[in-house]
CSV table of C-alpha atoms in Angstrom, one decimal:
chain,number,residue,atom,x,y,z
A,1,UNK,CA,-0.2,-0.5,-0.1
A,2,UNK,CA,1.2,3.4,-0.8
A,3,UNK,CA,1.4,6.0,1.0
A,4,UNK,CA,-1.5,7.8,-0.7
A,5,UNK,CA,-3.2,5.3,-0.6
A,6,UNK,CA,-3.3,5.3,3.8
A,7,UNK,CA,-6.6,7.3,4.7
A,8,UNK,CA,-7.3,7.0,8.5
A,9,UNK,CA,-9.3,10.0,8.7
A,10,UNK,CA,-12.9,11.7,6.6
A,11,UNK,CA,-15.8,12.8,7.3
A,12,UNK,CA,-19.5,11.8,5.5
A,13,UNK,CA,-22.5,12.4,4.9
A,14,UNK,CA,-25.6,10.0,5.4
A,15,UNK,CA,-29.2,10.3,5.1
A,16,UNK,CA,-31.8,7.5,5.7
A,17,UNK,CA,-34.9,7.0,3.9
A,18,UNK,CA,-37.8,8.7,4.2
A,19,UNK,CA,-40.9,6.1,5.2
A,20,UNK,CA,-43.6,5.7,3.0
A,21,UNK,CA,-46.7,7.0,3.3
A,22,UNK,CA,-50.5,5.2,4.6
A,23,UNK,CA,-52.9,5.2,1.9
A,24,UNK,CA,-56.4,5.9,2.4
A,25,UNK,CA,-57.8,3.8,-0.2
A,26,UNK,CA,-61.9,2.2,0.0
A,27,UNK,CA,-62.4,-1.1,-0.8
A,28,UNK,CA,-63.9,-1.3,-4.3
A,29,UNK,CA,-65.3,-5.1,-5.4
A,30,UNK,CA,-68.2,-5.8,-8.2
A,31,UNK,CA,-72.1,-6.5,-5.5
A,32,UNK,CA,-69.7,-5.4,-2.7
A,33,UNK,CA,-71.4,-2.1,-1.8
A,34,UNK,CA,-69.5,0.4,1.2
A,35,UNK,CA,-66.7,-1.7,1.2
A,36,UNK,CA,-65.2,0.3,3.7
A,37,UNK,CA,-61.0,1.0,3.8
A,38,UNK,CA,-58.6,-0.8,2.9
A,39,UNK,CA,-55.9,1.4,2.4
A,40,UNK,CA,-52.5,-0.3,3.8
A,41,UNK,CA,-48.9,1.0,5.7
A,42,UNK,CA,-46.5,2.8,4.2
A,43,UNK,CA,-42.9,0.7,4.3
A,44,UNK,CA,-40.2,2.0,6.2
A,45,UNK,CA,-37.2,4.1,4.9
A,46,UNK,CA,-33.6,2.5,5.0
A,47,UNK,CA,-30.8,2.3,7.3
A,48,UNK,CA,-27.7,3.7,7.1
A,49,UNK,CA,-25.9,0.7,8.3
A,50,UNK,CA,-21.8,0.6,9.3
A,51,UNK,CA,-20.5,-2.5,8.5
A,52,UNK,CA,-17.2,-4.1,9.3
A,53,UNK,CA,-15.1,-5.6,6.3
A,54,UNK,CA,-11.3,-7.5,7.8
A,55,UNK,CA,-10.4,-7.3,4.4
A,56,UNK,CA,-9.8,-3.3,4.5
A,57,UNK,CA,-6.9,-1.2,6.6
A,58,UNK,CA,-7.5,1.7,5.4
A,59,UNK,CA,-10.5,4.3,4.7
A,60,UNK,CA,-9.4,4.8,1.3
A,61,UNK,CA,-11.9,3.4,-0.5
A,62,UNK,CA,-14.3,5.9,0.5
A,63,UNK,CA,-12.3,9.0,-0.4
A,64,UNK,CA,-14.0,9.9,-3.3
A,65,UNK,CA,-17.5,8.4,-2.4
A,66,UNK,CA,-18.7,10.4,1.1
A,67,UNK,CA,-22.0,10.7,0.4
A,68,UNK,CA,-24.4,7.7,1.4
A,69,UNK,CA,-28.5,8.0,0.9
A,70,UNK,CA,-30.9,5.3,1.5
A,71,UNK,CA,-34.4,4.2,-0.4
A,72,UNK,CA,-37.4,6.0,0.6
A,73,UNK,CA,-40.0,3.8,2.1
A,74,UNK,CA,-43.1,2.5,-0.7
A,75,UNK,CA,-46.5,3.7,0.1
A,76,UNK,CA,-49.3,1.8,1.6
A,77,UNK,CA,-52.2,0.4,-1.0
A,78,UNK,CA,-55.2,-0.7,-1.4
A,79,UNK,CA,-56.0,-4.9,-0.5
A,80,UNK,CA,-54.4,-3.4,2.9
A,81,UNK,CA,-50.9,-3.9,1.1
A,82,UNK,CA,-47.6,-2.6,3.3
A,83,UNK,CA,-45.9,-0.7,0.6
A,84,UNK,CA,-42.4,-2.1,-0.2
A,85,UNK,CA,-39.7,-1.2,2.8
A,86,UNK,CA,-36.6,1.3,1.2
A,87,UNK,CA,-33.0,-0.3,0.9
A,88,UNK,CA,-30.7,-0.2,3.3
A,89,UNK,CA,-27.3,1.5,2.5
A,90,UNK,CA,-24.3,-0.3,3.5
A,91,UNK,CA,-21.0,1.6,4.6
A,92,UNK,CA,-18.1,-1.0,4.8
A,93,UNK,CA,-15.2,0.0,7.2
A,94,UNK,CA,-12.2,-1.7,8.6
A,95,UNK,CA,-11.3,-3.2,12.3
A,96,UNK,CA,-11.2,-0.4,14.9
A,97,UNK,CA,-12.3,3.0,13.1
A,98,UNK,CA,-14.6,4.8,15.4
A,99,UNK,CA,-17.4,6.4,14.1
A,100,UNK,CA,-18.3,10.2,16.0
A,101,UNK,CA,-21.0,12.6,15.2
A,102,UNK,CA,-19.4,16.0,13.2
A,103,UNK,CA,-20.4,18.3,15.1
A,104,UNK,CA,-20.4,17.3,18.9
A,105,UNK,CA,-17.3,14.9,18.0
A,106,UNK,CA,-19.0,12.7,20.2
A,107,UNK,CA,-18.2,8.7,20.1
A,108,UNK,CA,-21.1,6.7,18.4
A,109,UNK,CA,-19.8,3.5,18.4
A,110,UNK,CA,-16.1,1.6,17.1
A,111,UNK,CA,-16.0,-1.3,14.9
A,112,UNK,CA,-13.5,-3.7,16.8
A,113,UNK,CA,-15.0,-7.1,15.6
A,114,UNK,CA,-15.2,-9.3,12.5
A,115,UNK,CA,-19.0,-9.8,11.6
A,116,UNK,CA,-20.4,-6.4,13.4
A,117,UNK,CA,-22.8,-4.0,12.5
A,118,UNK,CA,-24.4,-1.0,13.6
A,119,UNK,CA,-27.3,1.2,12.4
A,120,UNK,CA,-25.5,4.7,12.0
A,121,UNK,CA,-29.2,6.2,10.8
A,122,UNK,CA,-32.5,4.5,11.5
A,123,UNK,CA,-35.2,4.8,8.1
A,124,UNK,CA,-38.1,6.9,8.5
A,125,UNK,CA,-41.3,4.4,10.2
A,126,UNK,CA,-44.0,4.1,7.7
A,127,UNK,CA,-47.4,5.8,8.0
A,128,UNK,CA,-50.7,3.7,9.0
A,129,UNK,CA,-53.1,3.5,6.2
A,130,UNK,CA,-56.9,3.9,6.7
A,131,UNK,CA,-58.0,0.6,8.1
A,132,UNK,CA,-55.7,1.4,11.2
A,133,UNK,CA,-58.4,4.5,11.6
A,134,UNK,CA,-61.9,2.6,11.2
A,135,UNK,CA,-63.9,2.4,14.4
A,136,UNK,CA,-67.6,1.7,15.2
A,137,UNK,CA,-68.1,6.0,15.1
A,138,UNK,CA,-66.0,6.4,12.1
A,139,UNK,CA,-66.5,3.4,9.5
A,140,UNK,CA,-65.6,5.6,6.7
A,141,UNK,CA,-61.4,7.4,8.0
A,142,UNK,CA,-60.6,9.4,4.6
A,143,UNK,CA,-57.5,10.2,6.2
A,144,UNK,CA,-53.8,8.4,7.1
A,145,UNK,CA,-50.2,9.0,8.2
A,146,UNK,CA,-47.6,9.9,5.8
A,147,UNK,CA,-44.5,8.3,6.9
A,148,UNK,CA,-41.8,10.0,9.1
A,149,UNK,CA,-38.8,11.3,7.9
A,150,UNK,CA,-35.5,10.1,7.8
A,151,UNK,CA,-32.4,11.2,9.4
A,152,UNK,CA,-29.4,13.0,8.2
A,153,UNK,CA,-25.9,14.1,8.9
A,154,UNK,CA,-22.4,14.4,8.9
A,155,UNK,CA,-20.6,12.1,10.3
A,156,UNK,CA,-16.4,12.3,11.5
A,157,UNK,CA,-15.0,8.4,10.3
A,158,UNK,CA,-11.4,7.3,12.6
A,159,UNK,CA,-8.8,4.8,11.9
A,160,UNK,CA,-6.5,3.0,15.2
A,161,UNK,CA,-5.3,0.0,13.5
A,162,UNK,CA,-5.5,-3.0,15.1
A,163,UNK,CA,-2.2,-4.5,15.8
A,164,UNK,CA,-0.6,-7.0,18.0
A,165,UNK,CA,2.6,-5.0,18.3
A,166,UNK,CA,3.4,-1.3,17.2
A,167,UNK,CA,7.0,0.1,17.0
A,168,UNK,CA,8.3,2.7,18.4
A,169,UNK,CA,11.1,5.6,17.8
A,170,UNK,CA,13.0,8.6,16.4
A,171,UNK,CA,13.5,9.0,13.2
A,172,UNK,CA,15.9,6.9,10.7
A,173,UNK,CA,15.8,5.1,13.8
A,174,UNK,CA,15.6,1.4,11.7
A,175,UNK,CA,11.2,1.4,11.9
A,176,UNK,CA,10.8,0.6,8.4
A,177,UNK,CA,13.8,-1.5,7.6
A,178,UNK,CA,12.8,-3.7,10.4
A,179,UNK,CA,9.0,-4.6,9.4
A,180,UNK,CA,10.9,-5.0,5.5
A,181,UNK,CA,12.5,-7.3,6.9
A,182,UNK,CA,10.1,-9.1,9.0
A,183,UNK,CA,7.3,-9.0,7.1
A,184,UNK,CA,6.6,-8.7,3.5
A,185,UNK,CA,5.3,-5.0,3.4
A,186,UNK,CA,7.2,-2.2,1.1
A,187,UNK,CA,7.7,1.0,2.9
A,188,UNK,CA,9.6,3.4,1.8
A,189,UNK,CA,13.3,3.4,3.1
A,190,UNK,CA,15.6,6.2,2.7
A,191,UNK,CA,18.5,8.3,5.1
A,192,UNK,CA,16.8,10.7,6.1
A,193,UNK,CA,14.0,12.1,8.2
A,194,UNK,CA,10.5,11.3,8.5
A,195,UNK,CA,10.9,9.0,4.9
A,196,UNK,CA,8.1,7.0,6.6
A,197,UNK,CA,5.1,10.0,6.2
A,198,UNK,CA,1.9,7.4,6.3
A,199,UNK,CA,1.7,4.0,8.9
A,200,UNK,CA,2.5,0.8,7.5
A,201,UNK,CA,1.3,-2.7,8.4
A,202,UNK,CA,2.4,-6.1,7.9
A,203,UNK,CA,2.0,-9.8,8.7
A,204,UNK,CA,5.3,-11.9,10.8
A,205,UNK,CA,4.7,-15.1,10.0
A,206,UNK,CA,6.1,-17.7,12.8
A,207,UNK,CA,6.4,-21.2,13.3
A,208,UNK,CA,4.1,-23.6,13.0
A,209,UNK,CA,1.9,-21.1,10.4
A,210,UNK,CA,1.5,-18.6,13.5
A,211,UNK,CA,1.3,-14.9,12.3
A,212,UNK,CA,0.9,-11.8,14.3
A,213,UNK,CA,0.8,-8.6,12.7
A,214,UNK,CA,3.4,-5.5,13.6
A,215,UNK,CA,2.8,-2.0,12.7
A,216,UNK,CA,5.4,1.0,11.5
A,217,UNK,CA,3.8,4.8,12.5
A,218,UNK,CA,6.4,7.7,11.4
A,219,UNK,CA,9.1,8.7,13.5
A,220,UNK,CA,8.3,10.7,17.1
A,221,UNK,CA,10.3,13.5,18.2
A,222,UNK,CA,10.5,15.8,21.4
A,223,UNK,CA,7.2,17.5,21.9
A,224,UNK,CA,5.0,15.8,19.6
A,225,UNK,CA,2.4,15.4,21.5
A,226,UNK,CA,2.3,19.0,21.9
A,227,UNK,CA,2.1,19.0,17.8
A,228,UNK,CA,5.7,18.7,16.5
A,229,UNK,CA,6.4,16.5,13.8
A,230,UNK,CA,4.3,13.4,12.5
A,231,UNK,CA,4.1,11.6,15.2
A,232,UNK,CA,1.4,13.0,17.0
A,233,UNK,CA,-1.2,12.4,14.5
A,234,UNK,CA,-0.7,8.6,14.4
A,235,UNK,CA,0.4,8.3,17.8
A,236,UNK,CA,-3.0,7.2,18.0
A,237,UNK,CA,-2.8,4.1,15.8
A,238,UNK,CA,-0.6,2.4,19.0
A,239,UNK,CA,-3.5,2.6,21.6
A,240,UNK,CA,-4.8,-0.8,20.2
A,241,UNK,CA,-1.3,-2.5,20.0
A,242,UNK,CA,-0.2,-5.0,22.3
A,243,UNK,CA,3.1,-4.4,22.8
A,244,UNK,CA,5.4,-1.5,22.2
A,245,UNK,CA,8.9,-2.3,20.9
A,246,UNK,CA,10.5,0.7,21.2
A,247,UNK,CA,13.7,1.2,18.8
A,248,UNK,CA,16.7,3.1,18.6
A,249,UNK,CA,19.4,3.0,17.3
A,250,UNK,CA,23.2,1.7,18.9
A,251,UNK,CA,24.8,5.2,17.6
A,252,UNK,CA,22.5,6.9,19.2
A,253,UNK,CA,24.5,9.9,22.4
A,254,UNK,CA,22.3,8.6,24.5
A,255,UNK,CA,19.8,6.0,24.7
A,256,UNK,CA,18.6,6.1,28.2
A,257,UNK,CA,17.3,9.8,27.5
A,258,UNK,CA,15.9,8.7,23.7
A,259,UNK,CA,14.0,6.1,25.9
A,260,UNK,CA,12.7,8.5,28.6
A,261,UNK,CA,11.6,11.7,26.1
A,262,UNK,CA,9.7,8.6,24.4
A,263,UNK,CA,8.1,7.6,27.0
A,264,UNK,CA,6.7,11.3,28.2
A,265,UNK,CA,5.5,11.9,24.5
A,266,UNK,CA,3.7,8.7,25.2
A,267,UNK,CA,2.6,9.6,28.4
A,268,UNK,CA,1.7,13.3,27.3
A,269,UNK,CA,-0.6,11.6,24.2
A,270,UNK,CA,-2.6,8.7,26.6
A,271,UNK,CA,-1.1,7.4,30.1
A,272,UNK,CA,-2.7,4.3,29.8
A,273,UNK,CA,0.3,4.0,26.9
A,274,UNK,CA,2.4,2.9,29.7
A,275,UNK,CA,0.4,0.3,30.6
A,276,UNK,CA,1.4,-1.5,27.9
A,277,UNK,CA,3.5,-4.9,27.3
A,278,UNK,CA,7.1,-2.9,26.7
A,279,UNK,CA,10.6,-4.7,24.5
A,280,UNK,CA,13.7,-2.3,24.3
A,281,UNK,CA,15.8,-3.2,20.9
A,282,UNK,CA,18.9,-1.5,20.0
A,283,UNK,CA,19.0,-1.5,16.5
A,284,UNK,CA,22.2,-1.1,14.0
A,285,UNK,CA,24.3,-3.8,17.0
A,286,UNK,CA,26.1,-4.8,13.3
A,287,UNK,CA,28.5,-2.3,14.4
A,288,UNK,CA,28.8,-3.3,17.4
A,289,UNK,CA,31.3,-6.0,19.3
A,290,UNK,CA,31.3,-8.3,22.1
A,291,UNK,CA,32.5,-5.3,24.1
A,292,UNK,CA,31.0,-2.3,22.7
A,293,UNK,CA,28.3,-4.6,23.8
A,294,UNK,CA,29.0,-4.9,27.2
A,295,UNK,CA,29.5,-1.3,27.7
A,296,UNK,CA,26.6,-0.1,26.5
A,297,UNK,CA,24.6,-2.7,28.8
A,298,UNK,CA,25.8,-1.0,31.8
A,299,UNK,CA,23.8,2.0,30.6
A,300,UNK,CA,20.5,0.9,28.9
A,301,UNK,CA,17.0,2.0,30.6
A,302,UNK,CA,16.4,0.1,33.7
A,303,UNK,CA,12.9,-2.3,34.2
A,304,UNK,CA,12.4,-3.2,30.5
A,305,UNK,CA,13.7,-6.1,28.6
A,306,UNK,CA,16.3,-5.1,26.0
A,307,UNK,CA,17.5,-7.2,22.6
A,308,UNK,CA,19.9,-6.5,19.9
A,309,UNK,CA,18.9,-6.5,16.7
A,310,UNK,CA,19.9,-5.7,13.4
A,311,UNK,CA,17.7,-5.5,9.9
A,312,UNK,CA,20.4,-5.6,7.4
A,313,UNK,CA,22.6,-8.4,9.2
A,314,UNK,CA,19.8,-10.5,10.2
A,315,UNK,CA,21.3,-10.7,14.0
A,316,UNK,CA,18.3,-11.5,17.1
A,317,UNK,CA,15.9,-11.6,14.6
A,318,UNK,CA,15.0,-15.4,15.6
A,319,UNK,CA,15.1,-13.8,18.8
A,320,UNK,CA,13.1,-11.1,18.7
A,321,UNK,CA,10.2,-12.9,17.5
A,322,UNK,CA,10.2,-15.2,20.0
A,323,UNK,CA,10.0,-12.8,22.7
A,324,UNK,CA,7.1,-11.2,20.9
A,325,UNK,CA,5.6,-14.2,20.7
A,326,UNK,CA,6.0,-14.7,24.2
A,327,UNK,CA,4.6,-11.7,25.0
A,328,UNK,CA,1.0,-11.7,22.9
A,329,UNK,CA,0.7,-14.7,24.8
A,330,UNK,CA,1.3,-14.4,28.9
C-alpha cells in the first residue's frame, strides 16, 4: 500500500430513507357496497448501516464516495397492502474504526470485531393506512398517516489500526527496515528523517504457520504530543497494540535519554499507553562488537527487557520474534 492510499480520517454525509405514507383507499368490488377502508401501511425508509470488513486496512475506498443516501419506503396500497421497505445502504469500514458525530465529536460506536453491523441512521417509520383508524363510530376514515422523515447528518470516521505490535522510535531508528525484513511489507526506506509519512502494516510469519501483525508509525520527536513533527497525529494507531516495541539505534548518543523522551511523549498523549507490555530493541547493532555491547548494557534503561538486533545483518531477529510471541501470549 502506497502512502497516498492510506486514509485514516475522513467525514461522510449520510441520509436515511423517509417512511412511505399510509393509503386512504376504500374497498371497491363488484356486488359489494360500502366495502370500507382497506388502505395499507407505508414501508419503512432504508437504514444507513456501518459494517465491519476484515479485508480492509484503510478508509481509502471512501475517499471519493462520501455521500450515502438510503431508499425511501413505498406507499401503502389497496387491499391492505404494505409498501415496500426502502433498501438499506451499507458503509463498509476496516476493524478499529471509530464513528463520531460530525458536529458534537461524540463517539457513537466503534467497530472492533468481525461480522459487526451498527445502524448509523434509522430509516423513517411508515405511516398507518386508513384501515387502522376504522371504528364503530368512524367506519369510513378518509385519512392516513404520512411517513416519518429520515435522518441525515455528517459523521467523522477515524481509524485506529488493530495490530499486535507497534513500533515506536525516533526518525531513522530503523523501524521501516525492520518491518521490511520481518514481513512482506515494502515501506519507503531512505537515509533521511521522516521517510515514513503514513503508518504501515505487515504480517510476521512465525513457527507452525502462526502469524501476528506489526505496525510502523512515523517517527516521534520531542514535543510530538504538543504538535511537533508527524508522530502526534499517528500516536492513536498504537493505542490498540498489545506490545510497544521501542527501537533505538546503537549509534545513539544517549540511549536512556532517548527512551525517556519517547516514554514522556506517550505519557502526554495517553497515560494508558504505559500500561502495555514494552520491549526495547537496540537496532543497527551489527556495528558493535561484544565489548561495545557490554559497555552499552551498563547504561540501558532499567525495568525493560532489551535485545540487540540488526535488520540488515539479520541478527537477533529470531530471538526478537520469540520474545514478541511470548509477550503476546502471556
